[in-house]
Coordinates of C-alpha atoms in Angstrom, one line a residue:
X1 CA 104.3 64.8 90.4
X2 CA 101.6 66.0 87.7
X3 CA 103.2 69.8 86.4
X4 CA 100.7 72.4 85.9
X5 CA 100.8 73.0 82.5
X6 CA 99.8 76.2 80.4
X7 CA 97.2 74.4 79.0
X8 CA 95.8 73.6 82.2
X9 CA 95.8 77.2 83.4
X10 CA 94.0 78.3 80.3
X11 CA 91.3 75.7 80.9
X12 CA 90.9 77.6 84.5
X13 CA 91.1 80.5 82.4
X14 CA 88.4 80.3 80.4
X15 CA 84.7 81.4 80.7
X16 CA 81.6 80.8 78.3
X17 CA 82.6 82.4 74.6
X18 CA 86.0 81.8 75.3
X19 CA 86.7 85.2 77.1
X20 CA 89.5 85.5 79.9
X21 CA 87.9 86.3 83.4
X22 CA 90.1 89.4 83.4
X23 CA 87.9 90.9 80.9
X24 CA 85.3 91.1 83.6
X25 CA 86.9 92.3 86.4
X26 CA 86.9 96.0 88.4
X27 CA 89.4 98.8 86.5
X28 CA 92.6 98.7 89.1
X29 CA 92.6 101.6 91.5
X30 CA 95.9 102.4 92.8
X31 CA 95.6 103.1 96.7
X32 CA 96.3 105.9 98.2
X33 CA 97.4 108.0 95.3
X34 CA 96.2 111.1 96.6
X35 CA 98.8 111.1 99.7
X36 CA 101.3 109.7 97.6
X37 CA 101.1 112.5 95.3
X38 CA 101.1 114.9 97.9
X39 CA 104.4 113.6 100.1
X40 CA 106.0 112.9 96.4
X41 CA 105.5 116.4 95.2
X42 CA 106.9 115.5 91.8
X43 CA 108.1 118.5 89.7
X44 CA 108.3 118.3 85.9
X45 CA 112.0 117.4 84.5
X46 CA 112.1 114.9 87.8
X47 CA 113.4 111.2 87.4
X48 CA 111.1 108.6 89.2
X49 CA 111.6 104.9 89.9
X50 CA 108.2 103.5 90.2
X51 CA 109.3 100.0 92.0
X52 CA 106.1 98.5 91.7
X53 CA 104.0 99.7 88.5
X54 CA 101.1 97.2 88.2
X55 CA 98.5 98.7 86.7
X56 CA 100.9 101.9 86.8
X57 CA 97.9 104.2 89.1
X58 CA 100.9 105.6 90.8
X59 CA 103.0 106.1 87.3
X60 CA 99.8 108.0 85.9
X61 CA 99.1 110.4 89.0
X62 CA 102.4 111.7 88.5
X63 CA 102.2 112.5 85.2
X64 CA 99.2 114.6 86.0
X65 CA 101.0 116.4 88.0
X66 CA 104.2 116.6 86.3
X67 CA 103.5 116.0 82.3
X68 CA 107.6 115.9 81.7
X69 CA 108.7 113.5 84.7
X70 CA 110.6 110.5 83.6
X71 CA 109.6 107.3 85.4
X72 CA 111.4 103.9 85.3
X73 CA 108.5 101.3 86.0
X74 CA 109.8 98.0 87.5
X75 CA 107.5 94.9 87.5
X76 CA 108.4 91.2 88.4
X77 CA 105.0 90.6 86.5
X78 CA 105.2 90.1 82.8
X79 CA 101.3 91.1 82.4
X80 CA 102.4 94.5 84.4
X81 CA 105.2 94.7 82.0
X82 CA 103.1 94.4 79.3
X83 CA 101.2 97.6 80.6
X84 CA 104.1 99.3 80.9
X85 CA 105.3 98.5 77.4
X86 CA 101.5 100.2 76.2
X87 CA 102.0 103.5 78.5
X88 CA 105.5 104.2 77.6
X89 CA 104.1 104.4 74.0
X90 CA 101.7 107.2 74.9
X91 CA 104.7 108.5 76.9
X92 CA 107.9 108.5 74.3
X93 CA 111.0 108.8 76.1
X94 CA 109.3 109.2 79.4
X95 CA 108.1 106.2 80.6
X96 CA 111.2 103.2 80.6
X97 CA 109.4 99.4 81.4
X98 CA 112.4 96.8 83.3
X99 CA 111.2 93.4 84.1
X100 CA 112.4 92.1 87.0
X101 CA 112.4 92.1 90.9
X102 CA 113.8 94.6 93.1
X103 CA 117.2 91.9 93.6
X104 CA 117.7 92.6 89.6
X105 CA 117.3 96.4 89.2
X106 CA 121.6 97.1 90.1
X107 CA 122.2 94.8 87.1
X108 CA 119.2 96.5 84.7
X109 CA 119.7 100.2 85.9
X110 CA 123.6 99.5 85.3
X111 CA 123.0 98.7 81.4
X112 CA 120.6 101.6 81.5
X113 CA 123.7 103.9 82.6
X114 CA 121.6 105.3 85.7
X115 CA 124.0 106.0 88.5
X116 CA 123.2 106.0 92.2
X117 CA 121.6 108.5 93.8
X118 CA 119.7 109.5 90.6
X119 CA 116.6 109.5 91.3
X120 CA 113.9 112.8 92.9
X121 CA 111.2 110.0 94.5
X122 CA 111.3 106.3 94.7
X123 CA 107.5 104.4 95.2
X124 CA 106.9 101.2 96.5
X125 CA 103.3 99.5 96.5
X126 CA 103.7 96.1 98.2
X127 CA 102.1 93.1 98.1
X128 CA 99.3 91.9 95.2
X129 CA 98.0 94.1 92.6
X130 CA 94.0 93.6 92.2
X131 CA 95.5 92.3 88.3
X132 CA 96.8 89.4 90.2
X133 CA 93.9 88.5 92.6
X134 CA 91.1 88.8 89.8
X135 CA 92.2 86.4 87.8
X136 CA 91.5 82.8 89.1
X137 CA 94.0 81.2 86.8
X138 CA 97.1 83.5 88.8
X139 CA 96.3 81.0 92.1
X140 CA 96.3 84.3 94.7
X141 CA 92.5 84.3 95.3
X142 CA 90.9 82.1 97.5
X143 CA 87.5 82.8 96.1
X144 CA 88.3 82.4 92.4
X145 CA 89.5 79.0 91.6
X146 CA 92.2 78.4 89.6
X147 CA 95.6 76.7 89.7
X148 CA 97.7 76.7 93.0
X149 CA 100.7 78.8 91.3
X150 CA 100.8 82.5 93.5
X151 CA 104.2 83.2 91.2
X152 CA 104.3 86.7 90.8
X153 CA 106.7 86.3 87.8
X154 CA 104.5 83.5 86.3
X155 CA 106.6 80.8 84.5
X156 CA 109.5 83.6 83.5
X157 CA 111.6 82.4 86.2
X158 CA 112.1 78.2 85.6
X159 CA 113.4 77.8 89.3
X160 CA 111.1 79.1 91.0
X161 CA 108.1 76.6 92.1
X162 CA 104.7 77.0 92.1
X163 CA 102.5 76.8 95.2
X164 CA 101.2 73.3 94.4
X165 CA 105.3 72.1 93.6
X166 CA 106.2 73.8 97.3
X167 CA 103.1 72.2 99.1
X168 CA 103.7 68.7 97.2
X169 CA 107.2 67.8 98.9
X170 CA 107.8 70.3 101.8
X171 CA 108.5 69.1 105.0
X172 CA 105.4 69.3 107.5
X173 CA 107.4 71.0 110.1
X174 CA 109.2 73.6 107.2
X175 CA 105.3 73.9 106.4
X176 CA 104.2 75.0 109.7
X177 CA 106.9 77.4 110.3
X178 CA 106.0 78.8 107.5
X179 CA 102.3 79.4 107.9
X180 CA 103.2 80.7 111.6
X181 CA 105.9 83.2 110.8
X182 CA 104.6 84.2 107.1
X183 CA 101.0 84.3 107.9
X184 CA 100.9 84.9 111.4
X185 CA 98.7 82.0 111.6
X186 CA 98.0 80.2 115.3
X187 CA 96.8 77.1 114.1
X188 CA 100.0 76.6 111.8
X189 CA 100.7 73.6 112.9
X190 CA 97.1 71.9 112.9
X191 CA 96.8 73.1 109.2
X192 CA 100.5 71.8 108.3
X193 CA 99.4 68.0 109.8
X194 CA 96.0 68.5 107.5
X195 CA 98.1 69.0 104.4
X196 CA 100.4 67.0 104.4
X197 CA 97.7 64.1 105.2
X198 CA 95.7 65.3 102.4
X199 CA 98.6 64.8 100.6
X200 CA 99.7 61.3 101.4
X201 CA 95.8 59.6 102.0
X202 CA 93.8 61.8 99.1
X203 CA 95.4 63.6 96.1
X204 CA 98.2 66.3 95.6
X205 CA 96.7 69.6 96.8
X206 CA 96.8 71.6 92.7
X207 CA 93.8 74.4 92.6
X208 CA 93.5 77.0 95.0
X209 CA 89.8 75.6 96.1
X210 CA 91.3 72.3 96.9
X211 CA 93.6 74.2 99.3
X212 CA 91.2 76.3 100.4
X213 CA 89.1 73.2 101.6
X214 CA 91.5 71.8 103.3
X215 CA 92.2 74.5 104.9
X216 CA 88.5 75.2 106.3
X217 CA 87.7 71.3 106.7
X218 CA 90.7 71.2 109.5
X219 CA 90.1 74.4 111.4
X220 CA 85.7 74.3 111.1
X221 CA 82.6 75.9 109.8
X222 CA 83.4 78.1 112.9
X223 CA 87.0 79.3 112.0
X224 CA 85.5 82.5 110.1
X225 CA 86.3 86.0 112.0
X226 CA 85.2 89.7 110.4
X227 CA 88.0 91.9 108.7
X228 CA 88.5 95.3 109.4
X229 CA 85.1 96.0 106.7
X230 CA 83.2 93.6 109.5
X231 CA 83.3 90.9 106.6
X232 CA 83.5 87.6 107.4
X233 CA 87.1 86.4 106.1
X234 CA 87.6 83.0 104.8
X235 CA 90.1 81.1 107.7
X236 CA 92.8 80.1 104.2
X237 CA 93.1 83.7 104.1
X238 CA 96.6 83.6 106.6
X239 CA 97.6 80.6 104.8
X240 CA 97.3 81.7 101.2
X241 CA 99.1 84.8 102.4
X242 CA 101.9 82.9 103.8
X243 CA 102.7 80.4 100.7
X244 CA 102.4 83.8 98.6
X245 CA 105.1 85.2 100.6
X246 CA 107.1 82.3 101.0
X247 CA 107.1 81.3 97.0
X248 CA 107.7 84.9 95.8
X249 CA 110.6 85.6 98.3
X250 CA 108.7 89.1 98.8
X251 CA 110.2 89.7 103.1
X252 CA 114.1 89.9 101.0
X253 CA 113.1 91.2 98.1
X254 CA 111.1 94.1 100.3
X255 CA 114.2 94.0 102.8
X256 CA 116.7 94.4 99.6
X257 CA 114.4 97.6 98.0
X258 CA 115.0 99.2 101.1
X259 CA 118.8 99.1 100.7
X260 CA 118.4 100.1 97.1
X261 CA 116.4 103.1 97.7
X262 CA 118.8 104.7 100.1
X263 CA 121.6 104.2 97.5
X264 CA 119.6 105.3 94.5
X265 CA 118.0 108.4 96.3
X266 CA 119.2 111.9 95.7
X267 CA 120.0 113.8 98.9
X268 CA 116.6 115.4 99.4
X269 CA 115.2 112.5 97.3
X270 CA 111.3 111.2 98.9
X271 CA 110.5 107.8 99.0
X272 CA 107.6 106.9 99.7
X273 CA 106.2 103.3 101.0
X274 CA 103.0 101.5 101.2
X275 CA 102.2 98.4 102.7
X276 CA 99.4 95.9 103.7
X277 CA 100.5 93.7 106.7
X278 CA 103.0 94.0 109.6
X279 CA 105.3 91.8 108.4
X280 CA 105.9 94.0 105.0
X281 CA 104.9 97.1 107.7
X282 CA 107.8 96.0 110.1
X283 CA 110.8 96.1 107.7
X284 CA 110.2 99.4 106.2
X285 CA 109.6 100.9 110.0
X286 CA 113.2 99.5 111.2
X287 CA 115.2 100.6 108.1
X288 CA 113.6 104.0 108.4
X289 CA 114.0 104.3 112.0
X290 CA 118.2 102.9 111.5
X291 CA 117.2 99.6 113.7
X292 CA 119.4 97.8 110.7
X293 CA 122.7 95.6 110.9
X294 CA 124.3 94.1 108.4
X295 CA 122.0 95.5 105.8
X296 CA 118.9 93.4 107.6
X297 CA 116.7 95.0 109.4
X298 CA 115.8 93.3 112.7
X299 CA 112.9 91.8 113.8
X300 CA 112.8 94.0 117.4
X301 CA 114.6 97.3 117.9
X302 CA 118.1 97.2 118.5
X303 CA 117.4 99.0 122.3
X304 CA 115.0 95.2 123.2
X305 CA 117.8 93.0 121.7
X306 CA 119.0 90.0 123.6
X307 CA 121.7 90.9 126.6
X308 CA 123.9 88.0 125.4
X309 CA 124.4 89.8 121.7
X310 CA 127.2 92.5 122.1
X311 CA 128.4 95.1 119.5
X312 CA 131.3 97.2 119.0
X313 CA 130.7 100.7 120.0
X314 CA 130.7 102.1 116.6
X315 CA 129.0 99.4 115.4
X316 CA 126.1 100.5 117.3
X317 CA 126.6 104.2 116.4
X318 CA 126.6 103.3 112.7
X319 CA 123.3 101.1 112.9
X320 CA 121.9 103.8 115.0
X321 CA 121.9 106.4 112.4
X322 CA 119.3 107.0 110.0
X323 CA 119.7 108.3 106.4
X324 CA 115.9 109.4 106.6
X325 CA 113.7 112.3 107.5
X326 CA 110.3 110.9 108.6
X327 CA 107.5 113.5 106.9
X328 CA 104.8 112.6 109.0
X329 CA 105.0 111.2 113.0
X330 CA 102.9 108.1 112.2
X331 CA 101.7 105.9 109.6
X332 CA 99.3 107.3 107.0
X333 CA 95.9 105.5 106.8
X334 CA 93.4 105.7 104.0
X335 CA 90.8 108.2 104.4
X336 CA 87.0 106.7 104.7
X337 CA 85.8 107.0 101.8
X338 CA 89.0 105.6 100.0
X339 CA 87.8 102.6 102.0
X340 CA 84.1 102.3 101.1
X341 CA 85.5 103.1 97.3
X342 CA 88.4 100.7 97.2
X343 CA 87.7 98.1 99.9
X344 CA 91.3 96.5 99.2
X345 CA 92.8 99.8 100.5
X346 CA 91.5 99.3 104.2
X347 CA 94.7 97.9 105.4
X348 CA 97.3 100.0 103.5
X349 CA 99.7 101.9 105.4
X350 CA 101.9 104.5 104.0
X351 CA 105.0 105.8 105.3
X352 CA 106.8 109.0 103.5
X353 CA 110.5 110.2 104.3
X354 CA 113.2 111.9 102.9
X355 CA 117.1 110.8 102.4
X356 CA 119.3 113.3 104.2
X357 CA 122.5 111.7 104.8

């Protein structure tokens, strides 16, 4: 199988005059800071854990607020970590970058010497940054093409494969079980036949616009529906989101964050949590609601589970109880003109609670 190569990704990288596309794209604006900062209500002298710094937006409103906070920004993305590393020198002894994903912070917050439940607010910003899907050469963006990666830690992690290295030998029916359950995506199975023919009767599927033909080729001209902006969205969309999901490991990595923010929370501690689909939507809802067993939070509330699954009655008391204080009844959605300003933000969702138990 042909490896993409740095030197490949740099030729995808490069524009006229040599200049990365990065340098051309929109400033990142973190989504829904306002809100954030509001359920947050960080206080000066507060430790934060930023779990997913990216640009740092988040990181930055609370320093406005609160010009003595300490943050520890997490990033899986060695670009973000590079950010971090540039604020944290405007912000001496404040500001303390980790690489890594949420499944490595016990091991990095251990050498740091911070103990569980240190920490006034935890906040997590799932999903892409805009960093990632403005530049073609990263592989997220179906309308920028580039190299099929989607790796959110790029090549800092050796075993982890690519989009392209995943799409080259997986199994059609892994493949559409994949697409249904990851993206959501009704025609998984149609679309998993289509690649794995390209596959075999054309060429290895290796740039995102090779993927993104396929895609639209199988499923027709016809296949385009509107977003929630009344845009027309490209019919790859679902699958893109699925092999980004499935390559990064995000659903146990998101599922894991959850556990660690109950144990790193102070009593009284806020966390807050935004998310972009219902898949990332559904696991912070059933660990803040208790509808968790075995440190997983289930698909379907306990109350619908199957009649022929049967629990020990404290077993069901103990998953039934909830270390969180919901602040709000429902979901938080962006305002309108957060959407017409940020269009990325119309499908955020943010939930804000409080660890009491």
């Amino acid at each position: 199988m042909k490896m993409i190569t740095r030197k490949t990704i740099g030729k995808f990288c490069l524009v006229l005059g040599g200049k990365m596309q990065a340098s051309t794209k929109t400033p990142h604006v973190p989504v829904m800071a306002d809100e954030t900062i509001k359920f947050l209500k960080p206080q000066n002298n507060e430790l934060f854990l930023d779990m997913t710094f990216g640009a740092g937006g988040h990181t930055k409103e609370i320093l406005k607020v609160a010009p003595s906070a300490k943050i520890i920004a997490l990033d899986r993305d060695p670009t973000a970590y590079e950010m971090a590393l540039e604020l944290a020198k405007q912000y001496p002894d404040q500001i303390f970058p980790v690489l890594g994903r949420f499944s490595d912070l016990p091991e990095q917050l251990s050498t740091m010497k911070v103990k569980q439940k240190s920490f006034d607010g935890i906040i997590f910003d799932f999903g892409c940054s805009s960093m990632q899907f403005d530049e073609g050469c990263r592989g997220f963006s179906i309308s920028k093409d580039g190299p099929l990666d989607m790796r959110m830690d790029q090549n800092r992690l050796q075993d982890i494969p690519s989009a392209a290295e995943v799409l080259a030998k997986i199994d059609e029916t892994d493949l559409a079980q994949v697409l249904k359950i990851y993206g959501e995506e009704k025609h998984a199975k149609k679309i998993a036949r289509a690649i794995v023919d390209a596959r075999y009767t054309n060429k290895k599927i290796e740039t995102t616009k090779e993927l993104a033909d396929v895609v639209q080729s199988c499923l027709g001209s016809g296949s385009f529906h509107l977003d929630k902006l009344q845009r027309p969205s490209h019919p790859a969309t679902k699958t893109f989101q699925a092999l980004r999901i499935f390559v990064n490991n995000e659903l146990n990595e998101i599922n894991y964050g959850m556990i660690l923010a109950q144990r790193y929370l102070k009593i009284g501690g806020k966390m807050i949590a935004i998310t972009f689909h219902s898949l990332e939507d559904t696991i912070v809802k059933r660990h803040v609601m208790g509808n968790v067993l075995n440190d997983m939070a289930n698909k379907l509330p306990l109350k619908y589970c199957s009649h022929s699954v049967s629990y020990e009655h404290d077993e069901m008391e103990n998953a039934m109880k909830t270390p969180w204080y919901q602040m709000t009844k429902h979901v938080v959605l962006p305002s309108f003109d957060e959407v017409e300003r940020n269009p990325r933000s119309r499908s955020a969702k943010l939930r804000a609670v409080v660890r009491v138990a």
